[in-house]
Every structure is written in structure tokens, then in C-alpha cells.
Short mmCIF file of C-alpha atoms and ligand atoms in Angstrom, two decimals:
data_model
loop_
_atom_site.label_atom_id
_atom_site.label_comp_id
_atom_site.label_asym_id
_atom_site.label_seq_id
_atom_site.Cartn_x
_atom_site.Cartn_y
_atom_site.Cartn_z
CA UNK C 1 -19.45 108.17 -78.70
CA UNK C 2 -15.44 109.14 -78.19
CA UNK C 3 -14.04 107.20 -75.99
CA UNK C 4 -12.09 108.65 -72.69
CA UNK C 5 -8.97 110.79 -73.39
CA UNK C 6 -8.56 109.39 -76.96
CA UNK C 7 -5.93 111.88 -77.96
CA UNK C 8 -3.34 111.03 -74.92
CA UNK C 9 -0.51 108.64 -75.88
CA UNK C 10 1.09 108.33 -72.22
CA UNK C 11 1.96 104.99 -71.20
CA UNK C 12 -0.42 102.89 -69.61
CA UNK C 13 -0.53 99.66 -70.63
CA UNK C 14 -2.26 97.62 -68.58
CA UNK C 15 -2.03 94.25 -70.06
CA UNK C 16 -5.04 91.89 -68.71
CA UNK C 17 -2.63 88.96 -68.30
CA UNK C 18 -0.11 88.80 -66.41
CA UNK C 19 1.47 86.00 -68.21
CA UNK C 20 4.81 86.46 -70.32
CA UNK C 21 3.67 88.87 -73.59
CA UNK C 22 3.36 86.52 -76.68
CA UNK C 23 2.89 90.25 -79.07
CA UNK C 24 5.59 90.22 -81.53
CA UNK C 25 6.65 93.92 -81.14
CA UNK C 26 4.56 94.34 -77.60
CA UNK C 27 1.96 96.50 -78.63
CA UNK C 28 1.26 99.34 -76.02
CA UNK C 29 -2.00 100.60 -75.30
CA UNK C 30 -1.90 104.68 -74.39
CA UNK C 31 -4.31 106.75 -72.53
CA UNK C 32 -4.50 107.06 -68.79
CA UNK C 33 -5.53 104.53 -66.50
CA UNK C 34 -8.20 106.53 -64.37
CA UNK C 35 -10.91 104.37 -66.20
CA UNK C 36 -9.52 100.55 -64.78
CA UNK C 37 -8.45 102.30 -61.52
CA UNK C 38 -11.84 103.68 -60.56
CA UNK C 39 -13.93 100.45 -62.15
CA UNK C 40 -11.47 98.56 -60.03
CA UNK C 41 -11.95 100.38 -56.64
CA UNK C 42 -16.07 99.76 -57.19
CA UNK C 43 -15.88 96.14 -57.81
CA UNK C 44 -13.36 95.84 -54.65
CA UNK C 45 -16.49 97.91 -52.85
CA UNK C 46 -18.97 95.45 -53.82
CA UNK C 47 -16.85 92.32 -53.02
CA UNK C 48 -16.08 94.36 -49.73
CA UNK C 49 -19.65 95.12 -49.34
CA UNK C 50 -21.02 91.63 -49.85
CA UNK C 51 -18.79 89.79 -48.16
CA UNK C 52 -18.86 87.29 -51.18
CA UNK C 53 -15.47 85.76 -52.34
CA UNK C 54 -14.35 86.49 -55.70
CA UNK C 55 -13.38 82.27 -56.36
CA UNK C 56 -14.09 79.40 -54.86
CA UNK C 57 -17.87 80.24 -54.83
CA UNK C 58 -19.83 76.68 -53.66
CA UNK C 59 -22.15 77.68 -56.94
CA UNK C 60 -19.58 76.80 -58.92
CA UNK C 61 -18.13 73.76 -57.64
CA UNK C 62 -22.15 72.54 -57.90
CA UNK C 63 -22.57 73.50 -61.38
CA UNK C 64 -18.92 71.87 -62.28
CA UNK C 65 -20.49 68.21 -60.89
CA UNK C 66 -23.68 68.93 -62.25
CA UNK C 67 -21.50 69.29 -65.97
CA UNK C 68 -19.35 66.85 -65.50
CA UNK C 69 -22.77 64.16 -64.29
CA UNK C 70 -24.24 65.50 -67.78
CA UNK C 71 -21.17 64.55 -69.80
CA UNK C 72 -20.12 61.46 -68.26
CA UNK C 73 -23.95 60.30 -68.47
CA UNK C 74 -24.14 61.20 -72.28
CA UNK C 75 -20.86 59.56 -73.48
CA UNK C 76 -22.18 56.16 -70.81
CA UNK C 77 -25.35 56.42 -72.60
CA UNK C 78 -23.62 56.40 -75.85
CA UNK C 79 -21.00 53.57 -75.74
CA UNK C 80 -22.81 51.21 -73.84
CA UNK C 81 -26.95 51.93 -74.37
CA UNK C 82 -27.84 53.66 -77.22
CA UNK C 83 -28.18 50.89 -80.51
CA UNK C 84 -30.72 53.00 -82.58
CA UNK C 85 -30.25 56.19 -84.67
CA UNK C 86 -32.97 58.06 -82.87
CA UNK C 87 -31.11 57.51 -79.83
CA UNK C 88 -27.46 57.84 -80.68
CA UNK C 89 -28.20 61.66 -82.70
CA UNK C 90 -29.74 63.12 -79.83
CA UNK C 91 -27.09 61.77 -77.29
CA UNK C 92 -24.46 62.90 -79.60
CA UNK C 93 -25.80 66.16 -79.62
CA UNK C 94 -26.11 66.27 -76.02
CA UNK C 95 -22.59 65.54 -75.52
CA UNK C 96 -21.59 68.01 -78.07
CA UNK C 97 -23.92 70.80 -75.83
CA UNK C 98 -21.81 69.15 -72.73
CA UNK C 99 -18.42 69.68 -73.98
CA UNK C 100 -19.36 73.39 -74.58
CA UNK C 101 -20.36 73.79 -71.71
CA UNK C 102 -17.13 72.21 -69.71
CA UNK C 103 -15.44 74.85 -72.22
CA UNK C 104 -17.57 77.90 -71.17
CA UNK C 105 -17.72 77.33 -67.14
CA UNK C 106 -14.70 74.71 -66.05
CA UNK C 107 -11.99 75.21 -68.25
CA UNK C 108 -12.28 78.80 -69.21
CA UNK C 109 -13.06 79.49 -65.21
CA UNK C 110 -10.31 77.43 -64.20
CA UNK C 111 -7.78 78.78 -67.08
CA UNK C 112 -7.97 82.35 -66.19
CA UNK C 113 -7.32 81.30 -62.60
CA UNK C 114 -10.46 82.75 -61.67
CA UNK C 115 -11.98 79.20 -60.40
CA UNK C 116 -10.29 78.63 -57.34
CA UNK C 117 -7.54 81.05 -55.02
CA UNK C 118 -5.51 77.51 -55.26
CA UNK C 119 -3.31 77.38 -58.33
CA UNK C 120 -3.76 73.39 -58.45
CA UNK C 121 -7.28 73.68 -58.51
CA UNK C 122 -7.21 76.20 -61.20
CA UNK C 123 -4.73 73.72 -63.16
CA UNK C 124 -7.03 70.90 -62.69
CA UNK C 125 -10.10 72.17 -64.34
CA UNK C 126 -8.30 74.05 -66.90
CA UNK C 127 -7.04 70.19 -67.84
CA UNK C 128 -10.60 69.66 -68.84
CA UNK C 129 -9.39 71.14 -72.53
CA UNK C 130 -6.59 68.58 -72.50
CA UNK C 131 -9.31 65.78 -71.61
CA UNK C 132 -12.29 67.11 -74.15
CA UNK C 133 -8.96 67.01 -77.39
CA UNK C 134 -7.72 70.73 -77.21
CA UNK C 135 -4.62 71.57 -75.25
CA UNK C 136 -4.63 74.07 -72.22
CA UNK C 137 -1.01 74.99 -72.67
CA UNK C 138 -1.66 75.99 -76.20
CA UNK C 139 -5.41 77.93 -75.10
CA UNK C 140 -2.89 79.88 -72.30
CA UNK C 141 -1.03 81.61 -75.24
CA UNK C 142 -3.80 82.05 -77.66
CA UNK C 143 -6.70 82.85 -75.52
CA UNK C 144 -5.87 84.43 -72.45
CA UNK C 145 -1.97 85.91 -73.54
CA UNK C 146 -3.11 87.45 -76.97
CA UNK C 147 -6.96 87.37 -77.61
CA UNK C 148 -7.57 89.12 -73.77
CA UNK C 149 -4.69 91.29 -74.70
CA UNK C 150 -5.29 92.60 -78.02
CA UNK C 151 -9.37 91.31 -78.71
CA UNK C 152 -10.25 93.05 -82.20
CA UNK C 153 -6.61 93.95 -83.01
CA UNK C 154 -6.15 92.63 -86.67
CA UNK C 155 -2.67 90.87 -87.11
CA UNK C 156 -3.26 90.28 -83.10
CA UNK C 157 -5.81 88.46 -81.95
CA UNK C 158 -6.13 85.40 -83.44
CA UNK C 159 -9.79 84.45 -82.81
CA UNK C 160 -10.64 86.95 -85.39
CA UNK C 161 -8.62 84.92 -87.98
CA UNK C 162 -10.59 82.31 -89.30
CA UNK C 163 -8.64 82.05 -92.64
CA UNK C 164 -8.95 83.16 -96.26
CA UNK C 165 -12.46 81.82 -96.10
CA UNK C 166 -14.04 84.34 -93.54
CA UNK C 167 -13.58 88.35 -93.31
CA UNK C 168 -14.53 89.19 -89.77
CA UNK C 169 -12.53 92.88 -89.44
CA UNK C 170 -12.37 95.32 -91.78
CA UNK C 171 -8.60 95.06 -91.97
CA UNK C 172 -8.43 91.82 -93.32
CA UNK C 173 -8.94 91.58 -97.09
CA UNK C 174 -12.23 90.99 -99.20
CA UNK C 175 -12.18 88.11 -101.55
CA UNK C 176 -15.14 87.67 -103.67
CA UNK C 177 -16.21 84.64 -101.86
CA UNK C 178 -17.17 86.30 -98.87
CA UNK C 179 -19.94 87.57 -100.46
CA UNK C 180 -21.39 84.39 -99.19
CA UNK C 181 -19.74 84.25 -95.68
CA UNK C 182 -23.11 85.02 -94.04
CA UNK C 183 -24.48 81.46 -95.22
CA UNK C 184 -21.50 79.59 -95.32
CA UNK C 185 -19.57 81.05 -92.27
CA UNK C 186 -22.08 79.31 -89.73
CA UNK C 187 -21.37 75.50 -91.51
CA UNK C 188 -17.47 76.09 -90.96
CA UNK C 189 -17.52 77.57 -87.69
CA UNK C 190 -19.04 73.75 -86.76
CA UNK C 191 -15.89 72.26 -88.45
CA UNK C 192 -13.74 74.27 -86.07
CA UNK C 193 -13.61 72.37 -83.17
CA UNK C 194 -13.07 69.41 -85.37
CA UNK C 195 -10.04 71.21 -87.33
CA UNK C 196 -8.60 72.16 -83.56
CA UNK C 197 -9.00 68.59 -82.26
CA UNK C 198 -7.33 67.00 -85.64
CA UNK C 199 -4.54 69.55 -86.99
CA UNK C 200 -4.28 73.12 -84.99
CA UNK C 201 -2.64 72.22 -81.95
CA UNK C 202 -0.40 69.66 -84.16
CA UNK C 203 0.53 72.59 -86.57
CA UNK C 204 0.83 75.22 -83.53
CA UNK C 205 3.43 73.04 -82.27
CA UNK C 206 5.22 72.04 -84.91
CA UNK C 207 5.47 75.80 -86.29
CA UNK C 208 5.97 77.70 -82.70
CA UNK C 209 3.77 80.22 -83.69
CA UNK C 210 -0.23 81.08 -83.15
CA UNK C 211 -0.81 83.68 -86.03
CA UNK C 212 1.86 86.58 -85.92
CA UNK C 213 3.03 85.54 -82.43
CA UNK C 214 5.85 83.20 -82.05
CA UNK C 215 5.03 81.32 -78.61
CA UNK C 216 7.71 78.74 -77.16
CA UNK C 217 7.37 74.96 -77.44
CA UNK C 218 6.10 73.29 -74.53
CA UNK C 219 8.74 71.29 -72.63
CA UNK C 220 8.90 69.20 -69.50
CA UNK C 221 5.92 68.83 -67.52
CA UNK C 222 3.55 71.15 -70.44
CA UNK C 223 4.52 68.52 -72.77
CA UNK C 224 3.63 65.35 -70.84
CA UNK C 225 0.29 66.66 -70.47
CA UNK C 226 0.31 67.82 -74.46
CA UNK C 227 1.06 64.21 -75.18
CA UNK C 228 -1.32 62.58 -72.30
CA UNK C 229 -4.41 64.82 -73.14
CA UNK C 230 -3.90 64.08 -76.66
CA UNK C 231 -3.75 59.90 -75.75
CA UNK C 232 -6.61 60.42 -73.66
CA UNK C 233 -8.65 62.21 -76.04
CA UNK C 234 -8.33 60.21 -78.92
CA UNK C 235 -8.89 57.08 -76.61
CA UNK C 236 -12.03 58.12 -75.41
CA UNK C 237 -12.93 59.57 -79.04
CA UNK C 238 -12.20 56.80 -80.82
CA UNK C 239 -10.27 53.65 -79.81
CA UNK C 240 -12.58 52.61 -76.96
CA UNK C 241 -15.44 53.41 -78.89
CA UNK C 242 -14.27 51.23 -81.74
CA UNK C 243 -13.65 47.93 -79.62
CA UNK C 244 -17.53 47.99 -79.20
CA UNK C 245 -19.41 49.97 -82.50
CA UNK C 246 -18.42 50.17 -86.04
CA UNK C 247 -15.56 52.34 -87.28
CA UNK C 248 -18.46 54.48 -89.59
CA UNK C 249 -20.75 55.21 -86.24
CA UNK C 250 -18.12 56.47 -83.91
CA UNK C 251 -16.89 58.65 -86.72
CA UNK C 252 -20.58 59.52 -87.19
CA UNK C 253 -21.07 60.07 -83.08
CA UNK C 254 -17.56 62.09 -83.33
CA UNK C 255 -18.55 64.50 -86.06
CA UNK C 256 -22.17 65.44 -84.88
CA UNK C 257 -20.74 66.08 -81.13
CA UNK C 258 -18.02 68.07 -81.93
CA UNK C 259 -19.40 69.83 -85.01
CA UNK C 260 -22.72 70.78 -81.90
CA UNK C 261 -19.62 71.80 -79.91
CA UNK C 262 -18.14 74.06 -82.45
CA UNK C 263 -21.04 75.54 -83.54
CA UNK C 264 -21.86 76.61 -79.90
CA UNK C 265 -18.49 77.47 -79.27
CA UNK C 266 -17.63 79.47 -81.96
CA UNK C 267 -20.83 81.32 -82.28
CA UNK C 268 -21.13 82.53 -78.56
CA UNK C 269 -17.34 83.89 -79.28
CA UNK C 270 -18.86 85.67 -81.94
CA UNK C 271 -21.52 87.19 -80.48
CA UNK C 272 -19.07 89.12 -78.13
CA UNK C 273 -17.11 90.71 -80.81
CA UNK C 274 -17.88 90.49 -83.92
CA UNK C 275 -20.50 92.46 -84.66
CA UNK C 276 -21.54 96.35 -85.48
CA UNK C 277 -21.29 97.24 -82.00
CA UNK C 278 -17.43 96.66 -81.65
CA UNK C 279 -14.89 98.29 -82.25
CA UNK C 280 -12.08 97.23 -84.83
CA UNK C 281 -9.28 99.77 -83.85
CA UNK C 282 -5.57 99.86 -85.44
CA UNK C 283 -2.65 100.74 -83.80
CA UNK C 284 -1.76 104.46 -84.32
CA UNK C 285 2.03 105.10 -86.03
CA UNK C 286 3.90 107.43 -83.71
CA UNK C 287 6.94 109.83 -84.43
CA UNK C 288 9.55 106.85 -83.69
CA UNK C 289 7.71 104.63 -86.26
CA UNK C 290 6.64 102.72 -83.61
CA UNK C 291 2.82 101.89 -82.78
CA UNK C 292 0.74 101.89 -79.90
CA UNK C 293 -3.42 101.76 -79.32
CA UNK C 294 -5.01 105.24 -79.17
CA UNK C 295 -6.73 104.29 -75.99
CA UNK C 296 -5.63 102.46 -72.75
CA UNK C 297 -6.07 98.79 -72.02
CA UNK C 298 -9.46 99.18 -70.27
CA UNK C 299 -11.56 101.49 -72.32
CA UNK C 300 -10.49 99.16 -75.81
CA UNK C 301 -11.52 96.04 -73.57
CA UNK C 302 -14.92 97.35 -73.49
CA UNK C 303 -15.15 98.79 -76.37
CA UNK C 304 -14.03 95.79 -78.46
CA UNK C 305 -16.58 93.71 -76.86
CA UNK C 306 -20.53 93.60 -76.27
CA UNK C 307 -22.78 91.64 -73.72
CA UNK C 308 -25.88 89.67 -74.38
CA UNK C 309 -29.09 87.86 -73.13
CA UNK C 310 -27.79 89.75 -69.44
CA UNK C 311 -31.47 88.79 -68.04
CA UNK C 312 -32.04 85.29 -69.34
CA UNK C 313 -30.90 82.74 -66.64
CA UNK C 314 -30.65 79.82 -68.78
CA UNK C 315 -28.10 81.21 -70.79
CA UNK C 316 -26.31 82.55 -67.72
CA UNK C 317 -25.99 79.41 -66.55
CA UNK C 318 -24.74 77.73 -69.86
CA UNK C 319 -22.46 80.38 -71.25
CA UNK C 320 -20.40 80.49 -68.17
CA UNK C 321 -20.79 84.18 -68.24
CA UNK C 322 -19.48 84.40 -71.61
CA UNK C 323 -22.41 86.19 -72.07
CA UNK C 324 -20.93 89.36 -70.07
CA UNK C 325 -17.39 88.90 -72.03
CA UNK C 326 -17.25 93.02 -71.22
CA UNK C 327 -17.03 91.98 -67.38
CA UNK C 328 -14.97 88.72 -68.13
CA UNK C 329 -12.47 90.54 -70.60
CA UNK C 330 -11.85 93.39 -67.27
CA UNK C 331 -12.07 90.68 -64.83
CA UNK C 332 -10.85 87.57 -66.14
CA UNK C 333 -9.85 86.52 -62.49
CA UNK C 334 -13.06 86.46 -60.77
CA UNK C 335 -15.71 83.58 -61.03
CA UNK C 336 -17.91 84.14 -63.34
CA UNK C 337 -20.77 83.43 -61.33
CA UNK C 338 -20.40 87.55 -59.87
CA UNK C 339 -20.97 88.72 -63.70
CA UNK C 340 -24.52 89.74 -63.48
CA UNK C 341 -23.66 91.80 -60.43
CA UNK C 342 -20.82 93.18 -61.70
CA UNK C 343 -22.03 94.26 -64.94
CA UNK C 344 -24.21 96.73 -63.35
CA UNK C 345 -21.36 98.36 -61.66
CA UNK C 346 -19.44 97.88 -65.13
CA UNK C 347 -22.04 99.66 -67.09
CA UNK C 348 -22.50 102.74 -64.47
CA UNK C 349 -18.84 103.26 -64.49
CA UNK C 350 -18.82 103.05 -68.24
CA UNK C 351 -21.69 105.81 -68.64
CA UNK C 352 -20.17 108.10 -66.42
CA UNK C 353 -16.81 108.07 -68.10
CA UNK C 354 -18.06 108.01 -71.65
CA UNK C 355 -16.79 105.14 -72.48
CA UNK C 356 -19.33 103.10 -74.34
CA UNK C 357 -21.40 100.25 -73.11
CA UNK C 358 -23.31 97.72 -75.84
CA UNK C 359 -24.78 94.96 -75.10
CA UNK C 360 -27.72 93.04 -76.70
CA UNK C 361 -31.15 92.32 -74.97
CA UNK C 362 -31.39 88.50 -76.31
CA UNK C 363 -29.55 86.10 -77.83
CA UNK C 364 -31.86 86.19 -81.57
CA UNK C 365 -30.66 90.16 -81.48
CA UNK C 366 -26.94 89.79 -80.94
CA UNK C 367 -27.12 86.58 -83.84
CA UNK C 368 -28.71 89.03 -86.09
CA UNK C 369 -26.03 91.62 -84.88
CA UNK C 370 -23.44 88.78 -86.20
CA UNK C 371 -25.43 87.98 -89.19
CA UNK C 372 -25.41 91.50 -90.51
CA UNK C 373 -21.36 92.12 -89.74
CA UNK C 374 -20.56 89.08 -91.92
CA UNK C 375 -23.12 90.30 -94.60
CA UNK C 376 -21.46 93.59 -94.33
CA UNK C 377 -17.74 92.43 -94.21
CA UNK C 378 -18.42 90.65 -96.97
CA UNK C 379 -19.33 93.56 -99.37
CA UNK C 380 -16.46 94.65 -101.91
CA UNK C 381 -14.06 96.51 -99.45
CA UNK C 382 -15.17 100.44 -99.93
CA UNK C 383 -18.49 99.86 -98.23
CA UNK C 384 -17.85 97.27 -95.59
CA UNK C 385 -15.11 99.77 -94.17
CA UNK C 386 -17.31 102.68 -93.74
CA UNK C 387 -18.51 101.27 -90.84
ZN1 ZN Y 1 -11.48 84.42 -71.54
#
């Protein structure tokens, strides 16, 4: 299906963050903005209508202890209980499932500012990242500045770069080895979190750049907490650890929990965008020579993106509405916990506007979904780009 006014170039970016553009030539998106304006309008109805608030929900702040009980209880359990493999593997992999799931609820909640109305609440659980080895100042730029700006974009968003080794779009370039990327790609994607703890954040730094964008060194107070996050981290990782287990088993207990935490991590990211049922869209080249998106900010959001397991409240729960990344992706500031209500306006206003809705009924259909994009991407070039 076409999406809304496809063929109008007049200005309308709407940019989803309003922090400082990191796009190195500030990529405009066209179309009209009639789509964000009306889908906006409904969602202030039903907030309006409810009388809910759109942050600082009390669900949340019960499901942030409840997280932070199951963390702190698995990495107790670990240094000072567990002596015996069959104990130590599944508590590793339990704190692996807990770090993802600080990532998905706390720190993505609180780094979009859509935890709390006070900006030093916000700040506080986005620190989680800094805490759990990643770096929130860092996540600010790639996450919510360019992926929630350009998702899909190729040369853009970074979390469809995984290197040489994985083809996720159709603009990046086949190599014969991703013939294989549908086996191989799940392995690595547990080796990310491990790669992002040990050397991205290091190398981001060190280069100024994430990808294509050049992004400025932190300074001041974003660098304290760089350096403090990063002592903490590899405190609690490692050094503590090793004044009361053997070098080899805390390495051990480190890889399985963050390879868990990767795998989870990267895969749920995944399932919201790279598949069949999103869009890949390039920029179109316009009489000046510059380039701009064919449609406007709201209808590519949407259309980049797709939903899954909407019904099963398990997941809801764990993925920190990551699950309804078409919701999150238009309303990055509201608590997650509306989602599932939202979604239904989401998907009403979609329909009536043309603009097209996906999302998958379970979590075994959208891995399939992912399973057959790789498989496809990784074909020789001709084929995988008549999608
Ligand atoms: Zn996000």
C-alpha cells in the first residue's frame, strides 16, 4: 500500500528528538504533517479522556524495584552462593535476562525522558546503562538522536550496521559470506553486547563519530559519568568478583550473562525492523542535488517499523513495550506502560490514512519474519533487492 501524499516534497520535518541533529547533511523528511497532527490530537483525547498521566505511572516505578530486586538478587546469588556449575549457568543466565530487561523498561524509559515529568529522575534511570557497562551519553546520540530519527535509513541509522559480516538493508552490499548470515547472524548478535561493553564506546570516543555522524566528545559532567560508569562496571564485572572466584569463572559468569543479554537485546531490536514488513527507503535526489525522504517524519516512522506479540502479557511486561516500537518510535516520550492502549488508536489512525500498519501476532512469527530477511539479504544482490 502507498503511503500518504508520497509525491509531496514540502517541508515537514518533524524530527522525533528534539535533541541537537547528529545527521551529517540533516536529512529532511517531506510530505505534510496532517498524519502526526491528527494521531497526535487522538492520543491527547485518550490521555484527556482517561485521566491517566503520560509518566510517572506507579506501574512503573513497581516494575523498576521489582527489576532492580531480580538483578541485585542474581548477581548476590552469584558472588557469594552459588559454588556449583548447575547453579552458577542458570544464575548467569538470569542476570543476563535481568540486564535486558533494565535495558528495555528503566533505561530506555528513562532515556527518552518518557519515565518521569522530572528531568533528574529521567537522568537517574537512564544511568542504569552507565551502571550495566554501556554509556548513556553515547546511547543519547546513537539511539534516540539518529536511530529514532532516521530508523531504516542506510548510511543513517546505525543499528542497521552490524559490519561487513551482516547485510540487514538492501543498500548495503552482498558479500558471499552472507549467504550464511541466517545461521551465523544469531551467534554474533550475542557477542554484541560484549563488543559494546569492551571496545564500542572506547572507539566512539576516541573517533567522535557513531557511523557517518560525527557526534561531539563528552566533556565536563558527561565525562565524569563516562569514566565513573565505566569504573563501576568493570568493578562489579570483574574486580570484585575476582577477590573471591577464579579469574576463568568470572570470565565464564561474564560471557554467558552478557552474551544472554545480547542475544535478547539485539534480537527484540530486530524484530521491529528488520524484517519483510519494513520498509528500507532512500533519500530521493532533488533539483538542488540535495536529498530529502519522500515521505514525512511520521508516516516513515511507521512504516520502517512493525509490532509484535501485542496480546501476550509476559512479553509486554519484559520488552518494556519494545514490542509496540511503532507506538514507541511516534511517542518516545510517554511511558511505555500506555502502549497497548495506544496502539489501538495508532493502528485506526494508520488505516484510515493509508498509511500501513504491520505487526506480528507472536513472537515465533516475527523471528521467522527476521529469519527469512537475513536469508533473503543474503542472496547475491539482484534478488534480495526485489523486495
Ligand atoms: Zn527508543
Amino acid at each position: 500500500m502507498k503511503p500518504i501524499e508520497q509525491s509531496a516534497v514540502a517541508a515537514c520535518a518533524t524530527p522525533v528528538s528534539r535533541e541537537p541533529s547528529a545527521g551529517r547533511a540533516g536529512l529532511k523528511f517531506g510530505g505534510t504533517d496532517r498524519f502526526v497532527r491528527e494521531l497526535r490530537r487522538r492520543v491527547d483525547a485518550y490521555f484527556e479522556h482517561t485521566g491517566q498521566s503520560r509518566r510517572d505511572c506507579p506501574q512503573m516505578y513497581f516494575k523498576t524495584a521489582t527489576i532492580v530486586a531480580w538483578f541485585v538478587a542474581a548477581y548476590v546469588l552469584l558472588l557469594f552462593v552459588a559454588t556449583h556449575w548447575w547453579s552458577i549457568v542458570p544464575l548467569a543466565i538470569v542476570l543476563g535476562l535481568a540486564m535486558a530487561a533494565i535495558g528495555f523498561n528503566i533505561q530506555h524509559d528513562g532515556g527518552h525522558k518518557a519515565y518521569s515529568s522530572r528531568p533528574w529522575v529521567n537522568k537517574i534511570m537512564a544511568l542504569s546503562l552507565d551502571m550495566m557497562g554501556g554509556s548513556s551519553y553515547l546511547w543519547n546520540w546513537k539511539h534516540n538522536s539518529i536511530h529514532h530519527t532516521y530508523p531504516n535509513i542506510d548510511g543513517q541509522d546505525d543499528d542497521i550496521n552490524v559490519g561487513f559480516l551482516g547485510r540487514l538493508s538492501p543498500q548495503q552490499k552482498r558479500l558471499p559470506i552472507h549467504r550464511l548470515q541466517g545461521i551465523y547472524l544469531w551467534l554474533l548478535y550475542g557477542f554484541l553486547a560484549i563488543k559494546w561493553h569492551l571496545f564500542d564506546d572506547f572507539y566512539n570516543i576516541a573517533i567522535g563519530r557513531i557511523g557517518e555522524h560525527k557526534i561531539p566528545r563528552p566533556r565536563g559532567k558527561d565525562l565524569a559519568v563516562f569514566i565513573g560508569g565505566k569504573v563501576f562496571f568493570f568493578s562489579m564485572a570483574f574486580v570484585f568478583p575476582m577477590l573471591l572466584h577464579p579469574v576463568w569463572a568470572v570470565l565464564l559468569v561474564y560471557a554467558l550473562a552478557a552474551f544472554v543479554s545480547g542475544v535478547v537485546l539485539s534480537v527484540v531490536f530486530q524484530l521491529a525492523h528488520c524484517l519483510g514488513e519494513a520498509d528500507f527507503p532512500v533519500p530521493i535526489v532533488m533539483a538542488d542535488g540535495g536529498e530529502r525522504m519522500e515521505t514525512d517524519w511520521a508516516v516513515h516512522q511507521v512504516q520502517t517499523t512493525v509490532d509484535f506479540s501485542r496480546r501476550n502479557p509476559i512479553l509486554c511486561w519484559f520488552l518494556g513495550g519494545l514490542n509496540f516500537q511503532i507506538e514507541h518510535h511516534l511517542f518516545s516520550k510517554i511511558c511505555h506502560i500506555h502502549y497497548p492502549a495506544l496502539s489501538k488508536v495508532v493502528e485506526q489512525t494508520c488505516h484510515e490514512f493509508g498509511v500501513r500498519y504491520a505487526a506480528h501476532k507472536s513472537f515465533f512469527a516475527a523471528l521467522a519474519s527476521h529469519f527469512r530477511w537475513l536469508v533473503l539479504m543474503g542472496r547475491p544482490e539482484t534478488m534480495a533487492q526485489a523486495k
